[in-house]
C-alpha positions as a LaTeX table, in Angstrom:
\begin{tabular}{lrrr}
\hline
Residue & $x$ (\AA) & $y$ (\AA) & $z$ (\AA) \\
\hline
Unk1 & 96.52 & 102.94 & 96.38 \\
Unk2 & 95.07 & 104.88 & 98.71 \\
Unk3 & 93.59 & 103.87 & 102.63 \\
Unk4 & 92.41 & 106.96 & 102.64 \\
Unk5 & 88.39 & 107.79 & 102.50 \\
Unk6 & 86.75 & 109.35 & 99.87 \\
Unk7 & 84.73 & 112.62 & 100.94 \\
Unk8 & 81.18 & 111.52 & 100.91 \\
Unk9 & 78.56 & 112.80 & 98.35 \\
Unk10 & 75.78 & 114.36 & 99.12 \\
Unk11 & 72.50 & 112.84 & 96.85 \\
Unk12 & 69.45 & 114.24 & 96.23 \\
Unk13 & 66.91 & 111.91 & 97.33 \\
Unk14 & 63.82 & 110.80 & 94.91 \\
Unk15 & 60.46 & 111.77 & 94.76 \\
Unk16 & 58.64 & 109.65 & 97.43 \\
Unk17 & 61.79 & 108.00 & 99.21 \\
Unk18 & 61.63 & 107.22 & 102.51 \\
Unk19 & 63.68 & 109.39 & 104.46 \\
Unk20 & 66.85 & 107.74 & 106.22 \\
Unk21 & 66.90 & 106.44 & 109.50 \\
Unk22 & 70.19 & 107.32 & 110.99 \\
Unk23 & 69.21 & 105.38 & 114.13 \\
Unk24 & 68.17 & 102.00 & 112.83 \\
Unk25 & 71.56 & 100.58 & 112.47 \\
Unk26 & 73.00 & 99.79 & 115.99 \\
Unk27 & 77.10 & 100.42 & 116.99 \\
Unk28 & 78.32 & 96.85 & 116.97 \\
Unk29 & 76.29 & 96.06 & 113.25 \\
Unk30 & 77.65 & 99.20 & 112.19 \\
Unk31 & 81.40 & 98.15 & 113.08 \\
Unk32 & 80.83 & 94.91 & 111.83 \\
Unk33 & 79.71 & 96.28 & 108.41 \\
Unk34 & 82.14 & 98.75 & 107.79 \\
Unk35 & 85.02 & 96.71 & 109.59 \\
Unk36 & 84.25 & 93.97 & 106.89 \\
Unk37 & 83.16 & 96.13 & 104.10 \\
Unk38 & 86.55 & 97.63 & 104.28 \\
Unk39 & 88.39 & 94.91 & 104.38 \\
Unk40 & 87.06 & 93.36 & 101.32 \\
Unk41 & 87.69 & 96.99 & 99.39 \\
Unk42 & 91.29 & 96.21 & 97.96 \\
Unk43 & 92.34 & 92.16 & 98.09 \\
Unk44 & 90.48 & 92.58 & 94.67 \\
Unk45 & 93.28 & 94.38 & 92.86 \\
Unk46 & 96.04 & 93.92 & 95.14 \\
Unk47 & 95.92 & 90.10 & 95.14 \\
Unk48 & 96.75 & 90.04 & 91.55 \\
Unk49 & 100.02 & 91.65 & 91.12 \\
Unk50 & 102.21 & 88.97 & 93.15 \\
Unk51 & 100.82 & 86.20 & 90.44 \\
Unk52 & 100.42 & 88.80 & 87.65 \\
Unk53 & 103.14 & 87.00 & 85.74 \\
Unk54 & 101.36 & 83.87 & 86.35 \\
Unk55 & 98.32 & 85.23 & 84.64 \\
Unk56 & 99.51 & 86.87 & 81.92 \\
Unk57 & 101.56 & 83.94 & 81.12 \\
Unk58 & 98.51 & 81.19 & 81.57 \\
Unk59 & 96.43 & 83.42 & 78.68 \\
Unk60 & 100.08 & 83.58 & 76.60 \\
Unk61 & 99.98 & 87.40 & 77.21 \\
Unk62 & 103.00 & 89.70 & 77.50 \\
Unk63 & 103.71 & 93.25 & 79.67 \\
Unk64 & 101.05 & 95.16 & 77.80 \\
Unk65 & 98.86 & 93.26 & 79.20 \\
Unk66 & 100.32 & 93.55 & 82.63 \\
Unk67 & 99.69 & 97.34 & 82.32 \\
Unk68 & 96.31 & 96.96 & 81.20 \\
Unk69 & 95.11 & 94.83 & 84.19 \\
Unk70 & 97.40 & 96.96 & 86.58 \\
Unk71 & 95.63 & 100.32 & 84.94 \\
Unk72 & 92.28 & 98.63 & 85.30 \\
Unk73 & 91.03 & 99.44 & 88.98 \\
Unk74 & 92.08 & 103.17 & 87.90 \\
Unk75 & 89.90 & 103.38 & 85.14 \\
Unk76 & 87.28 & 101.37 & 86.90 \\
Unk77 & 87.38 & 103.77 & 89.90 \\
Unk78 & 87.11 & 107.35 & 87.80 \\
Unk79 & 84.13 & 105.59 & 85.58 \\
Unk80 & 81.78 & 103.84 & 88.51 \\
Unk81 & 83.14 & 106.95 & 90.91 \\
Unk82 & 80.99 & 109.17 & 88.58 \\
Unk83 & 78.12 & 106.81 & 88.55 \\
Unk84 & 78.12 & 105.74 & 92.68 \\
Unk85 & 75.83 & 109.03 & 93.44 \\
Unk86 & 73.36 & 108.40 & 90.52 \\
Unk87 & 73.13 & 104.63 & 91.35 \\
Unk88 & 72.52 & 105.56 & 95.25 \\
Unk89 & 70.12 & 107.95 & 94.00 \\
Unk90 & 68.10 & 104.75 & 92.90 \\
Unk91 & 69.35 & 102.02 & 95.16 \\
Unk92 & 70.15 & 104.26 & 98.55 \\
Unk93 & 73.77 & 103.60 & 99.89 \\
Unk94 & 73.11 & 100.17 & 102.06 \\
Unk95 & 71.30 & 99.00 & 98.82 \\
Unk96 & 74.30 & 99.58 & 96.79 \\
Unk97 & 76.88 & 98.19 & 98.93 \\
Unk98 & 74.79 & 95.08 & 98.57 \\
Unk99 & 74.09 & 94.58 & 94.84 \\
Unk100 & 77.83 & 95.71 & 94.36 \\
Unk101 & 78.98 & 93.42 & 96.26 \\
Unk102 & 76.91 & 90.54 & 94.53 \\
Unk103 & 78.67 & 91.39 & 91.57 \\
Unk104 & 82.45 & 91.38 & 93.19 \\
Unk105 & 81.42 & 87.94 & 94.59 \\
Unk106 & 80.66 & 86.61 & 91.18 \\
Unk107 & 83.55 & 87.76 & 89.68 \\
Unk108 & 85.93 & 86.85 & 91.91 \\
Unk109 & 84.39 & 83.16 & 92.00 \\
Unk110 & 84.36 & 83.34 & 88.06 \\
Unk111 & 87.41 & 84.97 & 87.09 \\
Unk112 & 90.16 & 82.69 & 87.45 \\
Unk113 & 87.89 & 80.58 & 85.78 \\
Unk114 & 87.71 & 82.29 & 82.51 \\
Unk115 & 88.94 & 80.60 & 79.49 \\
Unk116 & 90.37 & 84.00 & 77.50 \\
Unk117 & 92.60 & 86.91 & 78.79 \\
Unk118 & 89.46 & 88.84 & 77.33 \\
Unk119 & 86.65 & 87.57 & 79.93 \\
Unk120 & 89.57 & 87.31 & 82.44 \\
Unk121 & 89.50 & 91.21 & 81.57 \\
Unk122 & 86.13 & 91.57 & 81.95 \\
Unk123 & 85.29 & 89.68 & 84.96 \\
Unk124 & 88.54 & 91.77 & 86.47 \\
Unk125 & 86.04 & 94.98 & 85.70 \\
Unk126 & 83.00 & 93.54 & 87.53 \\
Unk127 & 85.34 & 92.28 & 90.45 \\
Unk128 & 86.37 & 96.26 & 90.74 \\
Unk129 & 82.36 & 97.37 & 90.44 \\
Unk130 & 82.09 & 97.49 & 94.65 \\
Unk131 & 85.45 & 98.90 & 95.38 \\
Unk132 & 84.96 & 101.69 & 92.98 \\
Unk133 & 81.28 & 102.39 & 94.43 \\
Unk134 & 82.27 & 101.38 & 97.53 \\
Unk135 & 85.00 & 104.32 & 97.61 \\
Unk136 & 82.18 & 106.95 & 97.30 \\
Unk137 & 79.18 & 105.14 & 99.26 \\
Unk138 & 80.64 & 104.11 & 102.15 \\
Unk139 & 81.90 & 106.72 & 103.54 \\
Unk140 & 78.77 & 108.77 & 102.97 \\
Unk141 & 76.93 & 105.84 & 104.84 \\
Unk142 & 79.04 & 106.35 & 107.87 \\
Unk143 & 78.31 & 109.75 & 107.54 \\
Unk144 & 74.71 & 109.34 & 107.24 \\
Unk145 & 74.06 & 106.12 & 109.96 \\
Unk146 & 77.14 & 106.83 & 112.23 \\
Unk147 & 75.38 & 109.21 & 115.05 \\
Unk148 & 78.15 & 109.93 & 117.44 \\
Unk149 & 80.51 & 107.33 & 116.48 \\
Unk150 & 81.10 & 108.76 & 113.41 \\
Unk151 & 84.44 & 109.71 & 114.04 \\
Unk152 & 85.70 & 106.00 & 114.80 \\
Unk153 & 84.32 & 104.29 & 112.11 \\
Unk154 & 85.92 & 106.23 & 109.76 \\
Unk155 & 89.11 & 105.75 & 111.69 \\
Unk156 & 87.89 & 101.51 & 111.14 \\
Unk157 & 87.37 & 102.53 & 107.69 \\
Unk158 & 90.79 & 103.82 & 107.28 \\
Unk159 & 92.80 & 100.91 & 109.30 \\
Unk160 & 90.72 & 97.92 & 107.47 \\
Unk161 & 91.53 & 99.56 & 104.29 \\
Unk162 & 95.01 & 99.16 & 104.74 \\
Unk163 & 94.96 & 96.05 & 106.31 \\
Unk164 & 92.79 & 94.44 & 103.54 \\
Unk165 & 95.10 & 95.82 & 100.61 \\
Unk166 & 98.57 & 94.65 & 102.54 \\
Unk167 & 96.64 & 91.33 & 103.41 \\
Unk168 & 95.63 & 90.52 & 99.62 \\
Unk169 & 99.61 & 91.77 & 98.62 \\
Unk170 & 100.83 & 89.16 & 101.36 \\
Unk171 & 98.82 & 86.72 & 100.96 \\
Unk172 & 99.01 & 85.81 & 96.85 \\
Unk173 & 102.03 & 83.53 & 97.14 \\
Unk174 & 101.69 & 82.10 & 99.98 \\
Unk175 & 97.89 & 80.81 & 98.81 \\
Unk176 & 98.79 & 80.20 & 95.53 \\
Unk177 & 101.43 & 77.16 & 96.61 \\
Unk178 & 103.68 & 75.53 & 94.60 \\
Unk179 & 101.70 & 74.62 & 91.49 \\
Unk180 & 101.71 & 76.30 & 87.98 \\
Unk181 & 98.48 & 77.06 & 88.16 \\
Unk182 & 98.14 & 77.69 & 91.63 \\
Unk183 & 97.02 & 81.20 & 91.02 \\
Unk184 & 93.37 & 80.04 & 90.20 \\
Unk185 & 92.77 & 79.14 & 93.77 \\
Unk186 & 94.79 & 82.01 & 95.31 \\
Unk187 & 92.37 & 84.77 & 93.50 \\
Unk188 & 89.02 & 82.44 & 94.42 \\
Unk189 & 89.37 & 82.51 & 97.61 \\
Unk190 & 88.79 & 86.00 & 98.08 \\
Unk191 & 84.91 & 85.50 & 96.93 \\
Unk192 & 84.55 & 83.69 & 100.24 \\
Unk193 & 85.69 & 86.70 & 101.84 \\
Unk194 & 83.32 & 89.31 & 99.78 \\
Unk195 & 80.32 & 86.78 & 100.49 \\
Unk196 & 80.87 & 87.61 & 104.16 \\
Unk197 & 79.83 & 91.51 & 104.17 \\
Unk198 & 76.96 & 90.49 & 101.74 \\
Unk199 & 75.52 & 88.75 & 103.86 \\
Unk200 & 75.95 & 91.52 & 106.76 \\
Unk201 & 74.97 & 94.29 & 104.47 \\
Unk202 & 71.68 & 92.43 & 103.55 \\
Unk203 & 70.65 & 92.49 & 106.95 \\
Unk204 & 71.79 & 96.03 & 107.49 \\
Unk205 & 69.80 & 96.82 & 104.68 \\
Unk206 & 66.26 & 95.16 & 106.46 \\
Unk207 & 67.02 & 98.14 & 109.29 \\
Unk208 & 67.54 & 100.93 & 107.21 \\
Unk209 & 65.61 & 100.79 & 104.12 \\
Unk210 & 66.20 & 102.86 & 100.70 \\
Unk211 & 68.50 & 105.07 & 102.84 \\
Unk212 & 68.57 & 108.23 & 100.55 \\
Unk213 & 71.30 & 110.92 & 102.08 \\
Unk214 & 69.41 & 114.56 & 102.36 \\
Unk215 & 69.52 & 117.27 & 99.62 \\
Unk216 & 73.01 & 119.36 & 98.86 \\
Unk217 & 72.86 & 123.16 & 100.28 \\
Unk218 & 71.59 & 125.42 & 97.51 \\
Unk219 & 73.79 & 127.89 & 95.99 \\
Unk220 & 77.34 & 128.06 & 94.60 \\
Unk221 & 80.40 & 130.03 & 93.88 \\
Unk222 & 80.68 & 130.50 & 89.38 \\
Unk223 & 83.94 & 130.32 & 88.40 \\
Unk224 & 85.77 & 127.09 & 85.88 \\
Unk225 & 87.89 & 125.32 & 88.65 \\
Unk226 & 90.33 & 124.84 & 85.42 \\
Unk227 & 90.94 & 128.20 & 87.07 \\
Unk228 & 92.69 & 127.38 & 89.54 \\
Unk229 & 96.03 & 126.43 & 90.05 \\
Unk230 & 95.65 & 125.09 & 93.24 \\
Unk231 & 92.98 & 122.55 & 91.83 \\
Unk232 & 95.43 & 121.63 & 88.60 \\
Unk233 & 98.44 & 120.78 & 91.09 \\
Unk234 & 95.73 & 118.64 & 93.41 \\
Unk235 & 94.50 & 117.01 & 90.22 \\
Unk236 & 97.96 & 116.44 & 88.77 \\
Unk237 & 99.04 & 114.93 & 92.20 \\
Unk238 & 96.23 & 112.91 & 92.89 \\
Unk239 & 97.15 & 111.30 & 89.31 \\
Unk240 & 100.58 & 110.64 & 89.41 \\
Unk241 & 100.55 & 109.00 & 92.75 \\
Unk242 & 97.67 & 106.94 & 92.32 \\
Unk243 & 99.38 & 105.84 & 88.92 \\
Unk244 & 102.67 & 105.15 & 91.36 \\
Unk245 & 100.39 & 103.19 & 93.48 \\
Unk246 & 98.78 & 100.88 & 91.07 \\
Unk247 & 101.81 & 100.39 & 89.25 \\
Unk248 & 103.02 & 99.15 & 92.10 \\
Unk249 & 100.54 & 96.83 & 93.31 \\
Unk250 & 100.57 & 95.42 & 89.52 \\
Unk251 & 104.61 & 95.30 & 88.58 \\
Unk252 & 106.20 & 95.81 & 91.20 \\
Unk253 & 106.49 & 92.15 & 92.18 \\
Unk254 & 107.59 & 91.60 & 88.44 \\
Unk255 & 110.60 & 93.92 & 89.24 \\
Unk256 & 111.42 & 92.49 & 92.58 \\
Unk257 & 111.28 & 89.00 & 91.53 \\
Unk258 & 113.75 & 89.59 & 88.52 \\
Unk259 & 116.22 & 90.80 & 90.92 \\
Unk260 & 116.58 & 87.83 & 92.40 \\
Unk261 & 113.57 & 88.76 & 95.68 \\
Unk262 & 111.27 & 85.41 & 95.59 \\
Unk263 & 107.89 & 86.13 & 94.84 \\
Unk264 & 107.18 & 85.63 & 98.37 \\
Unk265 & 109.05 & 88.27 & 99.98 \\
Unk266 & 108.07 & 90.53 & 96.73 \\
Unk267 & 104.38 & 89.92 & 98.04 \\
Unk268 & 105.28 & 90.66 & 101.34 \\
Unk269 & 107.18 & 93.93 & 100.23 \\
Unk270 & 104.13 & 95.16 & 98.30 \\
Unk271 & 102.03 & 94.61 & 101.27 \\
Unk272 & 104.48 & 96.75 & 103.54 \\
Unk273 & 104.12 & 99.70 & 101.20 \\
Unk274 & 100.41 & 99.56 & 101.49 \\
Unk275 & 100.64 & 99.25 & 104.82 \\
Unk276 & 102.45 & 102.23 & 104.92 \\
Unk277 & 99.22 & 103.93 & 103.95 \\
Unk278 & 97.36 & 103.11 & 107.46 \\
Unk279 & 100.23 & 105.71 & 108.98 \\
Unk280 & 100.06 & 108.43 & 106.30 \\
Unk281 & 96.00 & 108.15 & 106.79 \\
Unk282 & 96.16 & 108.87 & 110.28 \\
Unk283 & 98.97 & 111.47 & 110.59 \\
Unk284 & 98.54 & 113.47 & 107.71 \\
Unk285 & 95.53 & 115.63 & 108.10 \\
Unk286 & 97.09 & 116.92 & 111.90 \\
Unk287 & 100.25 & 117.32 & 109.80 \\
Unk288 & 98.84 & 119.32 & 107.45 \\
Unk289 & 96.84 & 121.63 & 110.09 \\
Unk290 & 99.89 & 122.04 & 111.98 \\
Unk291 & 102.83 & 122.22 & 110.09 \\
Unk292 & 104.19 & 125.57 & 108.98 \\
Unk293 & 106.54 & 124.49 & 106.22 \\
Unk294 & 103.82 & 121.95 & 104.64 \\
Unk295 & 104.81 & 122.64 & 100.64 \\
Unk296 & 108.31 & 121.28 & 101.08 \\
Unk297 & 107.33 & 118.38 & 103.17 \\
Unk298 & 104.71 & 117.39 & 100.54 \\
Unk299 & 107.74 & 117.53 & 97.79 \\
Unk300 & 109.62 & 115.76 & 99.68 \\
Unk301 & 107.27 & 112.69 & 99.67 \\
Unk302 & 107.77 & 112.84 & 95.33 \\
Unk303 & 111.70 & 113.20 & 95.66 \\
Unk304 & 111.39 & 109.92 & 98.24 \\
Unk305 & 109.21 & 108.46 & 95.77 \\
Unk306 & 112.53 & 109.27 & 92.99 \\
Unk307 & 114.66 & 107.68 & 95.62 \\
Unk308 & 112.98 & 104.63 & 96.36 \\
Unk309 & 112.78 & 103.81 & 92.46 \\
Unk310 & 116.31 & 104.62 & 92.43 \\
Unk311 & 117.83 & 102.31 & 94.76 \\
Unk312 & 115.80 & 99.34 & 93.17 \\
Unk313 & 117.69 & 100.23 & 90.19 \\
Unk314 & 120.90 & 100.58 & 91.59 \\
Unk315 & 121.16 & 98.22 & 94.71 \\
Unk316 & 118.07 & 96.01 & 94.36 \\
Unk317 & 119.25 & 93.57 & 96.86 \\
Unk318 & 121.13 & 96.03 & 99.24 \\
Unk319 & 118.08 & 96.42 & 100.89 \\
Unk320 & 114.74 & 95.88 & 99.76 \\
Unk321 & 112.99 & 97.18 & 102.91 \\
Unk322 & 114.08 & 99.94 & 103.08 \\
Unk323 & 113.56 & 101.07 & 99.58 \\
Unk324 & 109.81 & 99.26 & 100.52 \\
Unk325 & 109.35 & 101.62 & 103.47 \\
Unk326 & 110.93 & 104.98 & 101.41 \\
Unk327 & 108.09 & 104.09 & 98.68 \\
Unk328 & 105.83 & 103.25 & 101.42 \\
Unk329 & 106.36 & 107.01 & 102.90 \\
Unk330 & 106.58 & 108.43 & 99.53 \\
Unk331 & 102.92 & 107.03 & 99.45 \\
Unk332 & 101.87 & 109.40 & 102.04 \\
Unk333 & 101.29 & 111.73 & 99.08 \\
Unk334 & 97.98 & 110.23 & 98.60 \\
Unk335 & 96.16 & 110.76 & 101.93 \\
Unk336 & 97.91 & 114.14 & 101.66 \\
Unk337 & 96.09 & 114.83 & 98.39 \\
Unk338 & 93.15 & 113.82 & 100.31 \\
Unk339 & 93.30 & 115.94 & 103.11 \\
Unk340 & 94.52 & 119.29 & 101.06 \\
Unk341 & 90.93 & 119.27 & 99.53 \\
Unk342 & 88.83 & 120.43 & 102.18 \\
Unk343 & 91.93 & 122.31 & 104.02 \\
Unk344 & 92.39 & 124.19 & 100.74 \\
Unk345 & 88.82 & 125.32 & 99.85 \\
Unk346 & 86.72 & 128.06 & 101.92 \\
Unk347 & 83.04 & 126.53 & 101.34 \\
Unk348 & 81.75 & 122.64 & 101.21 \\
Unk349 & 80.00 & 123.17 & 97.88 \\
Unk350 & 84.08 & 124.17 & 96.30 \\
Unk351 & 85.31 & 121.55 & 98.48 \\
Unk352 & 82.76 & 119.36 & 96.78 \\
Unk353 & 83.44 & 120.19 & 93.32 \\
Unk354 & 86.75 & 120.03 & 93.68 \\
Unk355 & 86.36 & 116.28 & 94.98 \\
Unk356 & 84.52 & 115.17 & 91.51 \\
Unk357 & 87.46 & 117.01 & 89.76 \\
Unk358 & 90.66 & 115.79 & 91.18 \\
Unk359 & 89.45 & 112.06 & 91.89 \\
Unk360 & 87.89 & 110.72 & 89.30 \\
Unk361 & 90.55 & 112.49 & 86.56 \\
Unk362 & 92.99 & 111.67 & 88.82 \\
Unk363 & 91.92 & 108.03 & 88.41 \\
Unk364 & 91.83 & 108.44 & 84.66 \\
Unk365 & 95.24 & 110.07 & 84.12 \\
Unk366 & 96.67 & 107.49 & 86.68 \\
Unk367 & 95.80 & 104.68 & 84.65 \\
Unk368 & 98.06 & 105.76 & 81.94 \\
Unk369 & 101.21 & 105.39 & 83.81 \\
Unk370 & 100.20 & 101.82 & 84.34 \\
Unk371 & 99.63 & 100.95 & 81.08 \\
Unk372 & 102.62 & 103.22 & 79.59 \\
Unk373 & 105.08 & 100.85 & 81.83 \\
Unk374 & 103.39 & 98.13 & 80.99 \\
Unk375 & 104.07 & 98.91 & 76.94 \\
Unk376 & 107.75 & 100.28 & 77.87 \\
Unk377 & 108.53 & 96.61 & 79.95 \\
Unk378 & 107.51 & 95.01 & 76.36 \\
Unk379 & 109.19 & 97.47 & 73.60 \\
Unk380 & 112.56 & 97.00 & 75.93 \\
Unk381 & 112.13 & 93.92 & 78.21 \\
Unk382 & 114.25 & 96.24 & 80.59 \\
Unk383 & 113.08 & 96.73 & 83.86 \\
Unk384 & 115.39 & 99.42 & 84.68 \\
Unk385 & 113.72 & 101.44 & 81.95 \\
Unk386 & 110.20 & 101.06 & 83.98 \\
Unk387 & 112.01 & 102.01 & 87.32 \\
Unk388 & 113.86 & 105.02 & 85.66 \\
Unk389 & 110.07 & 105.91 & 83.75 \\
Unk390 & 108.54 & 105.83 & 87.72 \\
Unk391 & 111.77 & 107.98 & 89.13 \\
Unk392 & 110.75 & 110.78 & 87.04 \\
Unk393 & 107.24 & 110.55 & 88.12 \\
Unk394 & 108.55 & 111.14 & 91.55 \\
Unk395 & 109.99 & 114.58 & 90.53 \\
Unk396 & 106.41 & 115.22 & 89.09 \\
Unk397 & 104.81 & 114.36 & 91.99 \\
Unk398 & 107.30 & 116.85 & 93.98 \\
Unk399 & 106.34 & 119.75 & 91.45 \\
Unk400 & 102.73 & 119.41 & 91.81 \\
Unk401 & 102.62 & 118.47 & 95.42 \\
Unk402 & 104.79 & 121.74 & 96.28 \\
Unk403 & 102.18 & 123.62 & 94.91 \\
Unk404 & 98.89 & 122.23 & 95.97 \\
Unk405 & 100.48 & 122.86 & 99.23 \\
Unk406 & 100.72 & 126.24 & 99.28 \\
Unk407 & 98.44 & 128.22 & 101.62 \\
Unk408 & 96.26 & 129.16 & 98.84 \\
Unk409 & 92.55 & 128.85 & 98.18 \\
Unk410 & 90.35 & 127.08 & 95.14 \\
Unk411 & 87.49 & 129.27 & 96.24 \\
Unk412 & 89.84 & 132.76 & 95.86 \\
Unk413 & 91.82 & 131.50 & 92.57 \\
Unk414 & 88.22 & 130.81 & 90.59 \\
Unk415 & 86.53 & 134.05 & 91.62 \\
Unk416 & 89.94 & 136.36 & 90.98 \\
\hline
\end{tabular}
């Protein structure tokens, strides 16, 4: 899962809407929003994989559906990331931070509530509404409101990110307790924690209004960006490691825990891989300006990937911390991915485009490998077989990372 920010949209305002007031919204309120905003972005999905087998097995479910909740925030992100600009066309992007965030509130209060796997399903949906919004509007609102201290709230954006996904990974155990069902109260008590920006946002929202973002720049480049190998490879990549990451998140702990790792530590593992993602978020973009042999370094972070499943295969309790921290830095694939889409495009309208292609496919084809893990874990009851299924990912992700890295342009490849 990525820390990583999502390029922000640019919205073409309504007839009649008040124009934004990138002023209104003062430093501290604006670090307070975002700091919390952020935080509450991932404990949503992450918090359920350290219980997942305590879930599953409370609705009498098996690894399929495993896969399906694990694939879930995938799919939810590529659908709602497709509707976030035509919903902050209506609502303006304070106003849909807000009623999204009503709605994760609700369903994590609800949720572990719910008396099927089915509404446990769909409450799991509406819980992922405000992340998946959240991963387009947010960033556009710092954009929009941040003035001159743009620069470090996106940097807070970044580090609450992380700390929120690591912290709901860490934390699922430990809350949980002792008790069978001690999973109920364990995924509750992150609604107390989504009321909190809520509340903050609402207020924001009395300072700025229906805060519309201005018109795009007219004019385009033609050209099908199926065109372009470049965007293929970032699409591909973007897939395959957000599928790693979410599989993670979901089964991972499953694996760890059948190895003998209580499901403590396996939390705590999980929560060191995503916090692996603060680092990659901040060092990759200078890497990737800088760095003259940048194709094979971004292969390398697939064949790391390879490794990491490897050694849980072969010496799962050699050292689980290290095969944490390989995985972790195999993860830096995804704020790479990230950062190679402005750095290989010429003009903000490709760079653009190329943003609504790679991310929300990539979300789509990533929720596959979730769910095809998921279905392999319950044809074979081998875990092995998932880990070996996620090694070859790895060399995928190697393939297609060495060539979005390659010093060549979207812009170039569709106008050839």
């Amino acid at each position: 899962m990525s820390s990583t920010p999502t390029p922000p949209p640019t919205v073409r305002p309504e007839p009649g809407a008040r124009p934004a007031r990138a002023t209104a919204v003062g430093g501290v309120l604006a670090v307070l929003a975002v700091g919390l905003i952020a935080l509450n972005l991932r404990p949503g999905a992450t918090s359920l994989g350290p219980v997942m087998e305590d879930v599953v097995g409370a609705y009498g479910q098996g690894a399929i559906a495993s896969g399906l909740l694990t694939a879930l925030p995938c799919i939810a992100f590529g659908i709602f990331g497709f509707l976030a600009v035509p919903i902050s066309r209506r609502l303006g992007l304070t106003g849909t931070v807000v009623a999204s965030f009503v709605l994760v509130a609700i369903g994590l209060l609800l949720r572990p509530a719910a008396d099927s796997f089915g509404m446990f399903l769909v409450l799991s949906l509406l819980v992922l509404v405000g992340p998946a919004l959240g991963n387009v509007v947010v960033p556009a609102w710092i954009k929009q409101h941040g003035s001159a201290h743009t620069v470090g709230l996106m940097t807070l954006y970044s580090v609450m990110l992380a700390v929120g996904g690591s912290a709901g990974a860490a934390l699922a155990v430990p809350l949980a307790g002792g008790a069978a069902d001690g999973w109920r109260g364990s995924l509750q008590l992150w609604a107390l924690a989504a009321a909190v920006p809520v509340v903050i946002w609402a207020f924001v929202l009395t300072r700025t209004g229906h805060d519309f973002p201005p018109a795009p720049a007219e004019g385009d480049l033609p050209g099908s960006l199926l065109r372009s190998p470049t965007a293929i490879a970032l699409t591909v990549m973007f897939g395959v490691q957000s599928a790693n990451a979410y599989t993670q998140f979901g089964m991972l702990p499953q694996v760890l825990t059948s190895s003998g790792i209580s499901p403590t530590r396996a939390g705590f593992l999980i929560a060191v891989i995503s916090g692996w993602g603060f680092v990659g978020g901040l060092v990759m973009p200078t890497v990737i300006a800088r760095f003259r042999h940048l194709p094979w370094l971004v292969a390398g972070f697939g064949v790391l990937t390879t490794i990491g499943y490897l050694g849980l295969w072969l010496a799962p309790a050699a050292s689980p911390m290290l095969w944490a921290c390989v995985l972790g830095i195999g993860g830096f694939a995804f704020p790479t991915a990230i950062a190679l889409l402005p750095a290989r495009t010429r003009s903000a309208q490709v760079t653009a485009r190329l943003g609504g292609l790679a991310q929300p496919l990539g979300y789509v084809f990533a929720a596959l490998g979730p769910i095809a893990a998921g279905t392999m874990l319950d044809l074979t009851g081998s875990f092995p077989a998932v880990l070996v299924f996620l090694a070859i990912t790895g060399i995928v992700l190697a393939i297609a990372g060495y060539r979005a890295a390659l010093p060549r342009y979207v812009d170039d490849e569709i106008t050839a």
